[in-house]
PDB file of C-alpha atoms and ligand atoms in Angstrom:
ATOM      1  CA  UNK A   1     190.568 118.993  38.736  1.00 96.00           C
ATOM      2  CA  UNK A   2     189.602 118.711  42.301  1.00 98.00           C
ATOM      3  CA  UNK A   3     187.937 116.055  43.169  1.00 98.00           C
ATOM      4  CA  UNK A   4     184.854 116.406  46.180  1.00 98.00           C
ATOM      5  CA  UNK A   5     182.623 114.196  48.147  1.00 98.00           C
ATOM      6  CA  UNK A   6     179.481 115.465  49.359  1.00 98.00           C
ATOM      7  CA  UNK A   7     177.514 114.342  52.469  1.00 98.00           C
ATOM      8  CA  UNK A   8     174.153 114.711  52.782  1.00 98.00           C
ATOM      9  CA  UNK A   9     171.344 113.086  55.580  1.00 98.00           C
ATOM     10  CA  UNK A  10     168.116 114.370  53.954  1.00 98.00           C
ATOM     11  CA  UNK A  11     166.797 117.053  51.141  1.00 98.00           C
ATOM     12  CA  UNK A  12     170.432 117.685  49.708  1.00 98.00           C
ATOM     13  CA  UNK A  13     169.322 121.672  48.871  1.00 98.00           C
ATOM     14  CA  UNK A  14     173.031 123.073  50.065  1.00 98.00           C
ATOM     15  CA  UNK A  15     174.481 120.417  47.898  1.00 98.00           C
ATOM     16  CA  UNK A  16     171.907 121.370  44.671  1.00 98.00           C
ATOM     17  CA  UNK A  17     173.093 124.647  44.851  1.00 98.00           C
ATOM     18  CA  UNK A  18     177.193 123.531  44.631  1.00 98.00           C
ATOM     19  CA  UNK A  19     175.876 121.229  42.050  1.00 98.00           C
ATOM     20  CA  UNK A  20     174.345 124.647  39.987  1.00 98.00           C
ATOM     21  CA  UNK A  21     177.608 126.462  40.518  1.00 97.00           C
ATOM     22  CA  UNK A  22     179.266 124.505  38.296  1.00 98.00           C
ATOM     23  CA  UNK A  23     182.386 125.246  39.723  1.00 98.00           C
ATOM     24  CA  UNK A  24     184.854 125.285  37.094  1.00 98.00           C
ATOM     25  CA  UNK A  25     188.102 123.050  38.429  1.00 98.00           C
ATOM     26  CA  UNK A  26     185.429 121.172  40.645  1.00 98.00           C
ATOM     27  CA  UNK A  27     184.432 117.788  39.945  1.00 98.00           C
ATOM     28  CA  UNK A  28     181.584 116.190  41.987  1.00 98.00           C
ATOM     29  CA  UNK A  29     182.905 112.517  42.027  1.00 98.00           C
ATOM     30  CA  UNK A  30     180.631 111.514  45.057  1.00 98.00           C
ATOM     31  CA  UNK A  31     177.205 112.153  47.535  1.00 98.00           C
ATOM     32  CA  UNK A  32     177.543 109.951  50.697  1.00 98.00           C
ATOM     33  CA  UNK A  33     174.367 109.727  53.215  1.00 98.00           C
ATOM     34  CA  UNK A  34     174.128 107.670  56.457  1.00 98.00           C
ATOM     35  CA  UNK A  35     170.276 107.497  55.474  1.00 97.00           C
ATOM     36  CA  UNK A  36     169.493 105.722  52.609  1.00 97.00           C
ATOM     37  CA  UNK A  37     166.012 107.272  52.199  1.00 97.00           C
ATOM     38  CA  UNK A  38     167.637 110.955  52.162  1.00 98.00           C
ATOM     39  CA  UNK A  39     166.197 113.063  49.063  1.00 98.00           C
ATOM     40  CA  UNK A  40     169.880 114.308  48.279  1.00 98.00           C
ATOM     41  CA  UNK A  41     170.892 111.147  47.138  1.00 98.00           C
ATOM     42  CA  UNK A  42     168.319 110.299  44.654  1.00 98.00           C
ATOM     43  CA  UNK A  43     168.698 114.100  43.211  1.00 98.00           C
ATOM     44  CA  UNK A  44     172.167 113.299  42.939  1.00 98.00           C
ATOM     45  CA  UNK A  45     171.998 109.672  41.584  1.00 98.00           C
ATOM     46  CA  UNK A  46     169.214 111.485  38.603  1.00 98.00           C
ATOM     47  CA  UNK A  47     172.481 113.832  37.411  1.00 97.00           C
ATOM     48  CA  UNK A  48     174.594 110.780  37.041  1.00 98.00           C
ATOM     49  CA  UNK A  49     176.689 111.290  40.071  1.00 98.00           C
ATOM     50  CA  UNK A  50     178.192 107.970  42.080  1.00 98.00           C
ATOM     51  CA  UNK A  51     175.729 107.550  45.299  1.00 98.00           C
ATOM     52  CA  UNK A  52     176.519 105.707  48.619  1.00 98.00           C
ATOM     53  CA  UNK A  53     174.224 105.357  51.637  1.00 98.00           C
ATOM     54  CA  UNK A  54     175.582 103.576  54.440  1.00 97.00           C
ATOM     55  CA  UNK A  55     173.206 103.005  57.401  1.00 96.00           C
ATOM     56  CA  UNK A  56     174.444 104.309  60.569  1.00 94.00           C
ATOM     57  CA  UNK A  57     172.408 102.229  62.549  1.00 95.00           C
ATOM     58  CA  UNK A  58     173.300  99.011  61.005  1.00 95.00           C
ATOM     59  CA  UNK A  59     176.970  99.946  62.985  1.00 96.00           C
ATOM     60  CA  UNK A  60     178.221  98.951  65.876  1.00 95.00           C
ATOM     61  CA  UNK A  61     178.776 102.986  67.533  1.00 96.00           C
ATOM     62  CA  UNK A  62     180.076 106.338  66.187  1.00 96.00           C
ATOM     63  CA  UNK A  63     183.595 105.426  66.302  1.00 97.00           C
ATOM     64  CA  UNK A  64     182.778 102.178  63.669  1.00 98.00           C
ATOM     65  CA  UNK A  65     180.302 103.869  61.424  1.00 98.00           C
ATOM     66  CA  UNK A  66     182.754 106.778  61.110  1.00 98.00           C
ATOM     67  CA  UNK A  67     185.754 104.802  60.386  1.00 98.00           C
ATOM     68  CA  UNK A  68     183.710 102.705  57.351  1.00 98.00           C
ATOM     69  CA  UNK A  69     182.328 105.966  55.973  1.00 98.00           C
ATOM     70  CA  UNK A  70     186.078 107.649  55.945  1.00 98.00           C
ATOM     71  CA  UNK A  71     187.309 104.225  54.126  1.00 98.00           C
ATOM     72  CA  UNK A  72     184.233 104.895  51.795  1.00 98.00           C
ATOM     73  CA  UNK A  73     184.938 108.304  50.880  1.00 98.00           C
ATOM     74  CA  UNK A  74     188.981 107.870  50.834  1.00 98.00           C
ATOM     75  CA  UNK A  75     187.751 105.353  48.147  1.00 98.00           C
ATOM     76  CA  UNK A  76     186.852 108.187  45.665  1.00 98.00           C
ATOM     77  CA  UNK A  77     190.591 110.129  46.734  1.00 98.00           C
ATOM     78  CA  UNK A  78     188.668 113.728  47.621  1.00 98.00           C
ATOM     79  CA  UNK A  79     190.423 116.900  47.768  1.00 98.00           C
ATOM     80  CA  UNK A  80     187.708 118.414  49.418  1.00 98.00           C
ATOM     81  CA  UNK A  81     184.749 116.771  51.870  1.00 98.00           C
ATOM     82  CA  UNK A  82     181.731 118.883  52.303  1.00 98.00           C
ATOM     83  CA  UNK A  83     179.010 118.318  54.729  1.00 98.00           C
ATOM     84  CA  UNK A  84     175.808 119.530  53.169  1.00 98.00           C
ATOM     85  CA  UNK A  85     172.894 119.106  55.574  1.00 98.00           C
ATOM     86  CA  UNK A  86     174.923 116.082  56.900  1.00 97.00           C
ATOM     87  CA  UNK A  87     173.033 115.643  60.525  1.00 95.00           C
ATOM     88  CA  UNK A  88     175.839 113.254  62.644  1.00 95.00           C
ATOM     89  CA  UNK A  89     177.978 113.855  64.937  1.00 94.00           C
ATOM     90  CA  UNK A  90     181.533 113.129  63.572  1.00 96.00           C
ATOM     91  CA  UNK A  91     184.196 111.154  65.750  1.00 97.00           C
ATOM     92  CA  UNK A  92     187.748 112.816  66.309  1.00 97.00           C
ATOM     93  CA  UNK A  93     188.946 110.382  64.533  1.00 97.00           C
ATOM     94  CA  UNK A  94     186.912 111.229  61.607  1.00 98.00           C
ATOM     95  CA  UNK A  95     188.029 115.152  61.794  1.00 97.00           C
ATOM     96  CA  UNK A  96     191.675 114.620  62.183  1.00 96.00           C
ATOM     97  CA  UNK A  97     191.774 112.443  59.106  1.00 97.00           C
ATOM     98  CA  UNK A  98     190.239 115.279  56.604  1.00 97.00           C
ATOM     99  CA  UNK A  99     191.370 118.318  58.806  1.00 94.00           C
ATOM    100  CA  UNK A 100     191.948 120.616  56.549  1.00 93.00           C
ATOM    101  CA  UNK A 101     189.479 119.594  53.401  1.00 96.00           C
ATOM    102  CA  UNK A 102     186.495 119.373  55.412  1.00 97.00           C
ATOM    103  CA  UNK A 103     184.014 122.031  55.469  1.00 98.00           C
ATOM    104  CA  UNK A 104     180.077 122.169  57.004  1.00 98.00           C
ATOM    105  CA  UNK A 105     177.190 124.703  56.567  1.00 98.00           C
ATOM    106  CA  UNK A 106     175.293 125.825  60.137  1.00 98.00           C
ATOM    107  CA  UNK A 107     172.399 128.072  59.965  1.00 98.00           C
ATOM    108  CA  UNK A 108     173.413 130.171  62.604  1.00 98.00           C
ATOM    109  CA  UNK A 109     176.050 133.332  62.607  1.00 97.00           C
ATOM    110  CA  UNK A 110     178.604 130.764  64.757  1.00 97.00           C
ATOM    111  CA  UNK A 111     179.322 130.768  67.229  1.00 97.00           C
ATOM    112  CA  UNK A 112     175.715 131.535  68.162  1.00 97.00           C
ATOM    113  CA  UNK A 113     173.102 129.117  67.947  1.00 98.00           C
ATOM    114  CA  UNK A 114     175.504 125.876  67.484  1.00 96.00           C
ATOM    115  CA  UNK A 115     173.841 122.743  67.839  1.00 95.00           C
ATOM    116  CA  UNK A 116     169.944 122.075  66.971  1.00 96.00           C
ATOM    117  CA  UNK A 117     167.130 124.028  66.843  1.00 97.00           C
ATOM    118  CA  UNK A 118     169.010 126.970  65.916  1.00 98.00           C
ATOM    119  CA  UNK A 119     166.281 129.491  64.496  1.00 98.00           C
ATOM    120  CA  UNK A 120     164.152 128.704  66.967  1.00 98.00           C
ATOM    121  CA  UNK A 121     166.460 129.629  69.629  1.00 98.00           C
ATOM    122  CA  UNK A 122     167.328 132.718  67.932  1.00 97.00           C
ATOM    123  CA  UNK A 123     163.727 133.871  67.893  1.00 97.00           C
ATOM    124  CA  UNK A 124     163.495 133.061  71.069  1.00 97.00           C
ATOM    125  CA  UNK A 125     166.774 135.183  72.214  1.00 97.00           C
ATOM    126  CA  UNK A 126     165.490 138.026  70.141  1.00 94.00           C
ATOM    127  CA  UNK A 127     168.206 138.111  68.336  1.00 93.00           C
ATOM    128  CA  UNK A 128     167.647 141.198  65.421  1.00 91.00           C
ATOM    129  CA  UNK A 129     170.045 138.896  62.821  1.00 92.00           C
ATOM    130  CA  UNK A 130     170.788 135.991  61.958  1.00 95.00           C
ATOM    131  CA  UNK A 131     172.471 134.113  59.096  1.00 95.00           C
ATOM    132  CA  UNK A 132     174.752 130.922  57.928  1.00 97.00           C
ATOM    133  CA  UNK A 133     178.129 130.251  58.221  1.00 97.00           C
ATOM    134  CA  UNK A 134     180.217 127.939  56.241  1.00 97.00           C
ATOM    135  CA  UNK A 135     183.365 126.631  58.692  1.00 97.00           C
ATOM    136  CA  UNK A 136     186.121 123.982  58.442  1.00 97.00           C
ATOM    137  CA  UNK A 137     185.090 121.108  60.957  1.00 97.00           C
ATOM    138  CA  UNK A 138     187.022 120.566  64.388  1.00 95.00           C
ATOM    139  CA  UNK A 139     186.512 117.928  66.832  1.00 91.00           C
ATOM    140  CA  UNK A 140     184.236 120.466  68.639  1.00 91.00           C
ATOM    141  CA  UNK A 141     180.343 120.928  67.103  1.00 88.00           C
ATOM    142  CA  UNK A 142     180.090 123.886  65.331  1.00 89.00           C
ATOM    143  CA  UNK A 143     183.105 125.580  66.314  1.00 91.00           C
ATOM    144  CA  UNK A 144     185.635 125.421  63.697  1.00 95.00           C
ATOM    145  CA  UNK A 145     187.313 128.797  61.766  1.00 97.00           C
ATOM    146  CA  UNK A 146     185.162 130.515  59.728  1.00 97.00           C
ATOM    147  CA  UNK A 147     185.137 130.595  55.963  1.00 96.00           C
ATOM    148  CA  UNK A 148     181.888 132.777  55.125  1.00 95.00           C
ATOM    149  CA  UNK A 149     178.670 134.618  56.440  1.00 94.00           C
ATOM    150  CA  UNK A 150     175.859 135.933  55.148  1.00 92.00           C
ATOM    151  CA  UNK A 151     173.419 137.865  57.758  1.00 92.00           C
ATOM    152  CA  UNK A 152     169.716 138.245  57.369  1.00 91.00           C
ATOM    153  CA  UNK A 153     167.647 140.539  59.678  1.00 90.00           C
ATOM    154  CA  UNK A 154     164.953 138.340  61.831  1.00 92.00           C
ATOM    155  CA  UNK A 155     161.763 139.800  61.542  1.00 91.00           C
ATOM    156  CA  UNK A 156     159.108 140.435  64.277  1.00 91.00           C
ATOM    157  CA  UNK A 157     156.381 138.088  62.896  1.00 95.00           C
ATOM    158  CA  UNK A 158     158.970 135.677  62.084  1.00 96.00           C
ATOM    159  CA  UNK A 159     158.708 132.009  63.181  1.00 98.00           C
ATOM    160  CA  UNK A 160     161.576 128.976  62.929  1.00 98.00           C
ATOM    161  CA  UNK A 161     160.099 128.559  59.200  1.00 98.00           C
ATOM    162  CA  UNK A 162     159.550 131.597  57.501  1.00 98.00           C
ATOM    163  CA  UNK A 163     163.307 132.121  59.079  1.00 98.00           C
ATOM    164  CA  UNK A 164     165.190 128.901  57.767  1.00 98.00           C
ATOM    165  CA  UNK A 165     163.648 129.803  54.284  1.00 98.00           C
ATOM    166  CA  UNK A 166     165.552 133.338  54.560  1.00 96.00           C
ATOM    167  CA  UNK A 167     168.624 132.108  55.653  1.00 97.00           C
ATOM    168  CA  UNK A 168     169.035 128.598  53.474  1.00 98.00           C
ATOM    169  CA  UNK A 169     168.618 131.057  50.642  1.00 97.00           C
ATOM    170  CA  UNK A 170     172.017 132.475  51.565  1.00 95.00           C
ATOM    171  CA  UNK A 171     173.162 129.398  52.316  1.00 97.00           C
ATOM    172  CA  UNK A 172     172.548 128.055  48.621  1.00 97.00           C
ATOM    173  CA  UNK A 173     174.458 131.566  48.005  1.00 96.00           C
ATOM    174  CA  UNK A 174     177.769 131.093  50.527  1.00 95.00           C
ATOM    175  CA  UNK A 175     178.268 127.809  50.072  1.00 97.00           C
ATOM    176  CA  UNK A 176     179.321 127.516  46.628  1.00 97.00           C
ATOM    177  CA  UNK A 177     181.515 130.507  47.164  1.00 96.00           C
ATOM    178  CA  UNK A 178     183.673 129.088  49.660  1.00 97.00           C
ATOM    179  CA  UNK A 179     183.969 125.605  47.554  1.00 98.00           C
ATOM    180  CA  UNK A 180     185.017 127.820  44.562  1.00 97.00           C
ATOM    181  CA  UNK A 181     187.730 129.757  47.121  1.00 96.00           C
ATOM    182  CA  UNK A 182     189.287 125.852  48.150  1.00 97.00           C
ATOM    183  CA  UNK A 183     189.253 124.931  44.450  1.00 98.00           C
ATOM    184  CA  UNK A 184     190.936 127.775  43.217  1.00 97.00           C
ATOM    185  CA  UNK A 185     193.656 127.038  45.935  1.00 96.00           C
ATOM    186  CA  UNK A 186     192.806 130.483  47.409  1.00 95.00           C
ATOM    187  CA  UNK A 187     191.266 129.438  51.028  1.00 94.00           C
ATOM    188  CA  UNK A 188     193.891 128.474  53.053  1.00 89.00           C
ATOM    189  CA  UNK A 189     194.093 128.118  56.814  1.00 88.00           C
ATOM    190  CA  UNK A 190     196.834 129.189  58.982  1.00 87.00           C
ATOM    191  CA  UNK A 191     197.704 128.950  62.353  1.00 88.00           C
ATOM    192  CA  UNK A 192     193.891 127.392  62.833  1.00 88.00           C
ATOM    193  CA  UNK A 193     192.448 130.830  60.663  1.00 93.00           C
ATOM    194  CA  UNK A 194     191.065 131.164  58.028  1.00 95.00           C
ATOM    195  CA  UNK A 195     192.823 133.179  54.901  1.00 92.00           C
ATOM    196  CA  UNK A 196     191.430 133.397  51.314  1.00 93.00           C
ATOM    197  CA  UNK A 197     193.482 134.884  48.897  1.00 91.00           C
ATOM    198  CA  UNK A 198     192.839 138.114  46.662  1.00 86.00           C
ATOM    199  CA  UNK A 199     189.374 138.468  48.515  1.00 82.00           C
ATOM    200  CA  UNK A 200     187.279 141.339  48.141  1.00 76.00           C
ATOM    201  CA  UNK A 201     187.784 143.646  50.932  1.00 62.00           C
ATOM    202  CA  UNK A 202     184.127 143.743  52.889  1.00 58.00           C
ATOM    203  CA  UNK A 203     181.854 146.287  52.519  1.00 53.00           C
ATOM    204  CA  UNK A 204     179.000 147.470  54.209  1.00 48.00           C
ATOM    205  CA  UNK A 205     175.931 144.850  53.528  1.00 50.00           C
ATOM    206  CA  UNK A 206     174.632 141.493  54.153  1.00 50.00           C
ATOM    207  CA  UNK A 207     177.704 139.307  54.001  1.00 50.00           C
ATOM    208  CA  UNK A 208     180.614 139.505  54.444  1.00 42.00           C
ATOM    209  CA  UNK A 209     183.528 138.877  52.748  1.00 49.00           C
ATOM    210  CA  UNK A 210     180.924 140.068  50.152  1.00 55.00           C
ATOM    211  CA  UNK A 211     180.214 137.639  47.359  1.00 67.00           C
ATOM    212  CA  UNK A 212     182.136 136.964  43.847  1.00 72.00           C
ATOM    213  CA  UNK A 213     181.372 136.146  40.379  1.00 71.00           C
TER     214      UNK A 213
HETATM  215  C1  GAR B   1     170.749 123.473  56.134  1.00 86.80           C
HETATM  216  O1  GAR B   1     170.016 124.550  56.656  1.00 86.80           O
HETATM  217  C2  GAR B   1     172.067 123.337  56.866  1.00 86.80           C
HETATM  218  O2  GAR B   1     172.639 124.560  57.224  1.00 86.80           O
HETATM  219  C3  GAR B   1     171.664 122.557  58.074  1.00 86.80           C
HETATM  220  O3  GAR B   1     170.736 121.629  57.619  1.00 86.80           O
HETATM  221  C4  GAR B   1     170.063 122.152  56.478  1.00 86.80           C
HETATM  222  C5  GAR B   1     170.215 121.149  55.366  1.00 86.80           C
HETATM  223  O4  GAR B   1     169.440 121.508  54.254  1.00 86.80           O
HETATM  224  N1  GAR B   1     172.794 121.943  58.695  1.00 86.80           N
HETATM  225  C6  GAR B   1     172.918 121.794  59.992  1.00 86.80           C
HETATM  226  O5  GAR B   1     172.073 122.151  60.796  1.00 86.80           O
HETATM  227  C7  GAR B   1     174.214 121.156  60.447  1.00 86.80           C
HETATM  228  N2  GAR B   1     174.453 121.416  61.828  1.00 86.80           N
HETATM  229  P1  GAR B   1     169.711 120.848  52.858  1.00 86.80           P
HETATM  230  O6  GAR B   1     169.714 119.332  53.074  1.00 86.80           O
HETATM  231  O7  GAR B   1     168.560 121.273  52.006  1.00 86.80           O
HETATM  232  O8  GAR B   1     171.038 121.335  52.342  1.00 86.80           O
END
């Protein structure tokens, strides 16, 4: 069984969906927020899962509140971390201790749009697609290799809402795929890149590597 610890800072809909997979192999053991009042937490705490908010602003700085979250989640001996709407900044420190089983959802086809406000700024580049992509987490925002991504056109009358709502569906779609890949000891990364194992070879459509059973 693989064990994983989920972080969350507010509505927890990436982690719902990994939570629906039921990812056989996969066992949930933890959700972690740095905001106590974060929705994700409670939805977690009502399946029976083991909850943990620890204020980041009752910390000293990043390089504190980091350390005492990474002794909290070490505490429940994860195989796998996965950021899930999890809105901090992470110290190096923080990285180099789960390089490797730590992965993040961004609602942009990295490495466009890293950072905030990233639908917004694609409407406002005109950019004719956009999408998610799930990545494992380097010291740098938003820049680590690629796991998954799923592409959705942007439509003319679009605006930063009707957008997010097309893309988080794929997210709820690609993120429990590449959790399943890492738990069936098929995603691997090698020389910093990303392999996964007995994948099915893209095709033409909306994401790509396409999606599995
Ligand atoms: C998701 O769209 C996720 O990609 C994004 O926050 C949202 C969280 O929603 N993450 C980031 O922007 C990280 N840079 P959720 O709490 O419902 O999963």
């Amino acid at each position: 069984m693989k064990r994983i610890v989920i972080l969350v800072s507010g509505r927890g809909s990436n982690m719902e969906a990994i939570l629906r997979a039921r990812i056989p192999g996969a066992a949930i053991v933890a959700v972690l927020s740095n905001r106590p009042d974060a929705a994700g937490l409670a939805t977690a705490h009502a399946q029976g899962i083991a909850t943990l908010a620890l204020d980041h602003r009752d910390f000293a700085d990043r390089e504190v509140f980091d350390a005492a979250l990474a002794e909290r989640i070490e505490g429940f001996t994860p195989d796998l971390v996965v950021l899930a709407g999890y809105m901090r900044i992470l110290s190096d420190a923080f990285v180099r201790r789960f390089e490797g089983r730590l992965l993040n959802i961004h609602p942009s086809l990295l490495p466009a749009f890293p950072g905030l406000h990233t639908h917004r700024r694609a409407i406002e580049a005109g950019a004719r697609v956009a999408g998610s992509s799930v990545h494992f987490v380097t010291p740098e925002l938003d820049v680590g290799p690629i796991v998954i991504q799923a592409v959705v056109p942007v439509l003319p009358d679009d605006d930063e809402a009707s957008l997010a709502a097309r893309v988080l569906e794929q997210e709820h779609r690609i993120y429990p795929q590449a959790v399943r890949w890492f738990v069936e000891g098929r995603l691997t990364l090698v020389e910093g890149r990303v392999r996964v194992r007995d994948a099915t070879v893209p095709a033409a459509g909306w994401t790509s590597p396409p999606l599995e059973d």
